[in-house]
XYZ file of N, CA and C in Angstrom:
375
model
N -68.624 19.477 -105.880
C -67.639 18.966 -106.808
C -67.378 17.505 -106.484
N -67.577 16.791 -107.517
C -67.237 15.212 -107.100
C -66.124 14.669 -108.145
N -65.034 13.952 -108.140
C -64.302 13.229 -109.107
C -64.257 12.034 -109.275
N -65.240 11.724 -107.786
C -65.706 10.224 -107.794
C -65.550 9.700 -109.258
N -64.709 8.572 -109.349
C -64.749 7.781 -110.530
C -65.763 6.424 -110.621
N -65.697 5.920 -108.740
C -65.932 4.594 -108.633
C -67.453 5.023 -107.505
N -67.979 4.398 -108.180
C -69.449 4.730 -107.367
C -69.878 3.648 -106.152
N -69.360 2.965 -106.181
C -68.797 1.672 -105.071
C -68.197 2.201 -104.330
N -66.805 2.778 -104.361
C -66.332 3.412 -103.306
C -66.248 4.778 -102.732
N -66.299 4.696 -101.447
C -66.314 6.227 -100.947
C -65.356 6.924 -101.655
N -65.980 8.215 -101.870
C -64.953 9.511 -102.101
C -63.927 10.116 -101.093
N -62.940 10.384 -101.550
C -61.681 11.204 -100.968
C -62.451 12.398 -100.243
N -62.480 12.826 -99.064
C -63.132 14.023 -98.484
C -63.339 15.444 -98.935
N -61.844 15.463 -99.828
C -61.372 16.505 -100.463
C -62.014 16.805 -101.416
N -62.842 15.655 -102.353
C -63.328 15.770 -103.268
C -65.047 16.330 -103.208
N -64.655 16.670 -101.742
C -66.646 16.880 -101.744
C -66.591 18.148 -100.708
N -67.660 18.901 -100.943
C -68.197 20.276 -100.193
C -69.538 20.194 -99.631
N -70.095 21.507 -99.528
C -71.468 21.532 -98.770
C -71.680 20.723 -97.858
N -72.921 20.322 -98.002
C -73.241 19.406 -97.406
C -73.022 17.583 -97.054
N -72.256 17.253 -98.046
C -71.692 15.739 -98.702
C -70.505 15.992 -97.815
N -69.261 17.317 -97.612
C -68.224 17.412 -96.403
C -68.650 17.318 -95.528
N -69.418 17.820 -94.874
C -69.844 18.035 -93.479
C -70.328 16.478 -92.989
N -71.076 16.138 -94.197
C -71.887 14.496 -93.621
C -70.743 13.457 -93.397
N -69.497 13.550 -94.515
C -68.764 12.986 -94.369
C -67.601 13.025 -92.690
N -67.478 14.360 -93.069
C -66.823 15.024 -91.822
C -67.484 14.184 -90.494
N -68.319 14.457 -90.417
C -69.225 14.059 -88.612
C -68.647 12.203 -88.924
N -68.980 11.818 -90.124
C -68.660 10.151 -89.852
C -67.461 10.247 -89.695
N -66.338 10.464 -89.970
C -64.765 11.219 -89.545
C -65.006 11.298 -88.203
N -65.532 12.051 -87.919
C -65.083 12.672 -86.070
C -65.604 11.614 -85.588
N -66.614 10.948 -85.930
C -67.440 9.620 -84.619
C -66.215 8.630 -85.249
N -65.686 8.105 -85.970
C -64.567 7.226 -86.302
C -63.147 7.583 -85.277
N -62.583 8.622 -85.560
C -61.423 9.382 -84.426
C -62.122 9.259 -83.145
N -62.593 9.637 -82.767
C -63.081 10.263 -81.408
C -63.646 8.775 -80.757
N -64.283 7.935 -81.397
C -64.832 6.366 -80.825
C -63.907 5.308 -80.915
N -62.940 5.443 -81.594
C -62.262 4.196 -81.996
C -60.463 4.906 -82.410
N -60.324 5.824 -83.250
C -59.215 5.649 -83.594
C -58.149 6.169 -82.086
N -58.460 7.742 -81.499
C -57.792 8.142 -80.492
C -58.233 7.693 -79.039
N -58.968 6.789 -78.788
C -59.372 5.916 -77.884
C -58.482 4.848 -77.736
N -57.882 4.417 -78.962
C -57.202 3.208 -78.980
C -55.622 3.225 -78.891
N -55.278 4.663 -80.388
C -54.272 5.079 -80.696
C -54.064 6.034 -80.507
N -54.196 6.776 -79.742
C -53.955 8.487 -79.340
C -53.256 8.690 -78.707
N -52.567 7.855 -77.555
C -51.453 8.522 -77.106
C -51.471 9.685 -76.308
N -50.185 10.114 -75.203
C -51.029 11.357 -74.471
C -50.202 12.361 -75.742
N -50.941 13.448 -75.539
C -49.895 14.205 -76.401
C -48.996 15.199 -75.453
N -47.768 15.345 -76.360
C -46.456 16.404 -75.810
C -46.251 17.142 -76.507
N -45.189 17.892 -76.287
C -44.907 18.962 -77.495
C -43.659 18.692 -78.922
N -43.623 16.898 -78.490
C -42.589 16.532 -78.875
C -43.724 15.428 -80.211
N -45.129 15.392 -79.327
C -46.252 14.840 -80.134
C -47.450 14.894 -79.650
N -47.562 16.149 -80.965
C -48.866 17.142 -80.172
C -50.217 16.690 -80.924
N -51.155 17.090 -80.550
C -52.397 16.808 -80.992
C -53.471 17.963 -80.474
N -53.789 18.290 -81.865
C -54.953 19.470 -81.511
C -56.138 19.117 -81.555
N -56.889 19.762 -80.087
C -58.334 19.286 -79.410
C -59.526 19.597 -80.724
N -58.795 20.345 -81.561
C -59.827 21.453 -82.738
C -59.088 20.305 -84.213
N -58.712 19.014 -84.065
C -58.114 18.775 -85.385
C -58.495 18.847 -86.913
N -60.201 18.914 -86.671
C -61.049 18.930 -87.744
C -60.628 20.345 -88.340
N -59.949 21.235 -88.104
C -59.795 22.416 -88.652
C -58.313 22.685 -89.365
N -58.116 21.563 -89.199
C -56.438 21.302 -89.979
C -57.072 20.475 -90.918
N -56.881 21.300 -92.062
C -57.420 20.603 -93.273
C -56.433 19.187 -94.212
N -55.105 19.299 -93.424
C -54.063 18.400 -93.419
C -54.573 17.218 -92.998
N -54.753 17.383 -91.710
C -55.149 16.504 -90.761
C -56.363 15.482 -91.090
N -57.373 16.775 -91.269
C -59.130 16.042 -92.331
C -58.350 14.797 -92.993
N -57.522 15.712 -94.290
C -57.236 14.668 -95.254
C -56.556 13.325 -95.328
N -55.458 13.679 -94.287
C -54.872 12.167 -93.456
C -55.629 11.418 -93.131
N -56.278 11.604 -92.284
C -57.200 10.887 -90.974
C -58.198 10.043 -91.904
N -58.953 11.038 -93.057
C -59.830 10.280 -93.240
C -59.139 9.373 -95.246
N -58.284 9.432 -95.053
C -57.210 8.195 -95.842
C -57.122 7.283 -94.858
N -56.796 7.767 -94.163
C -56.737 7.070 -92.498
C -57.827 5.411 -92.541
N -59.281 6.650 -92.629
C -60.324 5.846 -91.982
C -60.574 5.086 -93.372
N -60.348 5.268 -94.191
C -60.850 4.817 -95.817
C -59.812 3.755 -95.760
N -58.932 3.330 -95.434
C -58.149 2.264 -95.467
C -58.562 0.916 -94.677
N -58.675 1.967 -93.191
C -59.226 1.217 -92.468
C -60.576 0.353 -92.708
N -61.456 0.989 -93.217
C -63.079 0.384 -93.607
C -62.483 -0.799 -94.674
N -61.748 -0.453 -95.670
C -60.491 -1.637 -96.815
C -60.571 -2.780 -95.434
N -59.268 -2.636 -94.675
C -58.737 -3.973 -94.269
C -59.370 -4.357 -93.311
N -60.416 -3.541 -93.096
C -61.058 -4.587 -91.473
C -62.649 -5.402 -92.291
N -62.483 -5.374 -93.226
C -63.805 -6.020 -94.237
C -63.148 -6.802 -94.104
N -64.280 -8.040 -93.963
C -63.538 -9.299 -94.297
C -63.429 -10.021 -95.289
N -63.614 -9.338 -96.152
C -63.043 -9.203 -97.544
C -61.561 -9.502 -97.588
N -61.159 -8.372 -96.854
C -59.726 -8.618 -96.655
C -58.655 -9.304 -96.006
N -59.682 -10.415 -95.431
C -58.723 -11.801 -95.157
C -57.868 -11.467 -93.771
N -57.718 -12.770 -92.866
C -57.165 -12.396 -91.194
C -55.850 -11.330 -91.226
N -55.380 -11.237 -92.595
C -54.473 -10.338 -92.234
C -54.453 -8.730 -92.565
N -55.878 -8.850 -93.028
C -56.172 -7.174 -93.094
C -55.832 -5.993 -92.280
N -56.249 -6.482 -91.108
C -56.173 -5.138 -89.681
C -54.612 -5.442 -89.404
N -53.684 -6.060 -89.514
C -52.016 -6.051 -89.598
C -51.523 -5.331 -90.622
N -51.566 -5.879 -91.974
C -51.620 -4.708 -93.348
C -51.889 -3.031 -92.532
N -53.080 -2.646 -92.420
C -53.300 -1.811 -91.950
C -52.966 -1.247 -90.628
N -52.384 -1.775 -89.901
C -51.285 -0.988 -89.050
C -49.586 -1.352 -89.627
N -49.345 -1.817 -90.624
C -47.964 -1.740 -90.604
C -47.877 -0.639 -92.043
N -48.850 -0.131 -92.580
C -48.695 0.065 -93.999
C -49.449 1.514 -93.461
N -50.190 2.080 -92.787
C -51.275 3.268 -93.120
C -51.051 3.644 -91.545
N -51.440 3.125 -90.227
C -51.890 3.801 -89.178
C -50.514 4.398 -88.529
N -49.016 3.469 -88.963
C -47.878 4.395 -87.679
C -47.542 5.708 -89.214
N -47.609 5.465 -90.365
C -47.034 6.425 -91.277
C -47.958 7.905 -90.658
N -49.205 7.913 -90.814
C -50.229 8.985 -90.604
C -50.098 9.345 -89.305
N -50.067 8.713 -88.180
C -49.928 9.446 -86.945
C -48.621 10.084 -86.695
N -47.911 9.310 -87.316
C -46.103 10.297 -87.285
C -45.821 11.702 -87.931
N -46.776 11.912 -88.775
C -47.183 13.250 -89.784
C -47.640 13.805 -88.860
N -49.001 13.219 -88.459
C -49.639 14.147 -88.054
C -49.424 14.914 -86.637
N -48.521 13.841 -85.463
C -48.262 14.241 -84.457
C -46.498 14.485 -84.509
N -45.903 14.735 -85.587
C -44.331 15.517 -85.626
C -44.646 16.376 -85.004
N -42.829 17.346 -84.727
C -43.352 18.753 -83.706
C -43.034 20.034 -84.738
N -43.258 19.496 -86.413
C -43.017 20.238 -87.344
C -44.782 19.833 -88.167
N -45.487 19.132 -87.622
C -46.791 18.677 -88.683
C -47.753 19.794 -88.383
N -48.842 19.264 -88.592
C -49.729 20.254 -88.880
C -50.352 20.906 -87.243
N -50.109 20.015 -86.175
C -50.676 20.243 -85.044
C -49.410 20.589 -84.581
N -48.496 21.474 -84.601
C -47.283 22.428 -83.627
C -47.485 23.263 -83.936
N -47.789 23.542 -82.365
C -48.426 24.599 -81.436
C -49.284 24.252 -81.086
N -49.911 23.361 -81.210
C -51.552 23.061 -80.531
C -51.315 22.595 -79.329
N -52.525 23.003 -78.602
C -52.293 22.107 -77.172
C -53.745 22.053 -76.665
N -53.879 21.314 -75.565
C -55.241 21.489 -74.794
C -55.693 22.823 -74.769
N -56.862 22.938 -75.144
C -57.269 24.283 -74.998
C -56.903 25.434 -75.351
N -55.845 25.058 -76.860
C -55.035 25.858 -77.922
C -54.779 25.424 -78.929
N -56.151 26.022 -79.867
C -55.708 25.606 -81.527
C -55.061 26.417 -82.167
N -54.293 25.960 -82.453
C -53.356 27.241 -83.370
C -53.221 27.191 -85.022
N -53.934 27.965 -85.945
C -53.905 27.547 -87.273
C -52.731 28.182 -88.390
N -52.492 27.144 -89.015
C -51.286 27.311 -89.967
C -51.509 28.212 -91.307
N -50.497 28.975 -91.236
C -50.408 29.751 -92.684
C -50.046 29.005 -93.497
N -50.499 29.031 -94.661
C -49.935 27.876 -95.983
C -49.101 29.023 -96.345
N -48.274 28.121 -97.044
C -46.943 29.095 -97.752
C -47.148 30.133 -98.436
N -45.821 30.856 -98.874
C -46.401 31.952 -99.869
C -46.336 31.260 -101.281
N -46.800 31.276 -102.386
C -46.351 30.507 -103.331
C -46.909 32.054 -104.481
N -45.378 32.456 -105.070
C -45.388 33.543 -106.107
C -46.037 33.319 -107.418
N -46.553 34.006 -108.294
C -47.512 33.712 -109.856
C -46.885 33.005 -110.551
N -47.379 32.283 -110.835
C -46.239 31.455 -112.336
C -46.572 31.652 -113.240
């Protein structure tokens, strides 16, 4: 499934399956794992947790890689010396505060404990 409008720019993660997620996905994890929680990761607590399994919080996927899609935006230099500032005052503290609350998608997680979330109940309409 694609909704891609703009063929220039990358697609929303969400918007893609099979094989096009997964390819996307792995460039996701080498982005987090090399650069973003290397830099910005922080230790985690239970006050700001971070799960070792995050790729499986489909919350998380979708943040992170808004995340990284912003990021690829302001660090082009396209986007002029004040790109990578834009992009930490506008995208990188909003997304890590979601994602590491002790109500977000990673509470309960811990080292060597992924814990996955029930989505709500939501009744027939």
């Amino acid at each position: 499934m694609s909704t891609h409008a703009h063929p220039d720019q990358p697609p929303f993660i969400l918007y893609l399956d099979g094989k096009a997620y997964e390819e996307e996905l792995e460039l996701l994890v080498t982005w987090v794992h090399a650069l973003l929680l290397p830099v910005y990761g922080r230790e985690a607590t239970s006050s700001a947790p971070w799960c070792p399994r995050w790729w499986e919080h489909l919350e998380a996927v979708a943040r992170l890689h808004g995340l990284w899609l912003a990021w690829q935006e302001h660090t082009d230099p396209a986007a002029g010396p004040s790109g990578p500032a834009l992009w930490h005052r506008d995208h990188l503290g909003a997304v890590m505060a979601e994602l590491r609350s002790p109500t977000g998608p990673f509470a309960g997680c811990k080292e060597g404990s992924h814990r996955a979330k029930a989505a709500p109940v939501v009744e027939t309409f």
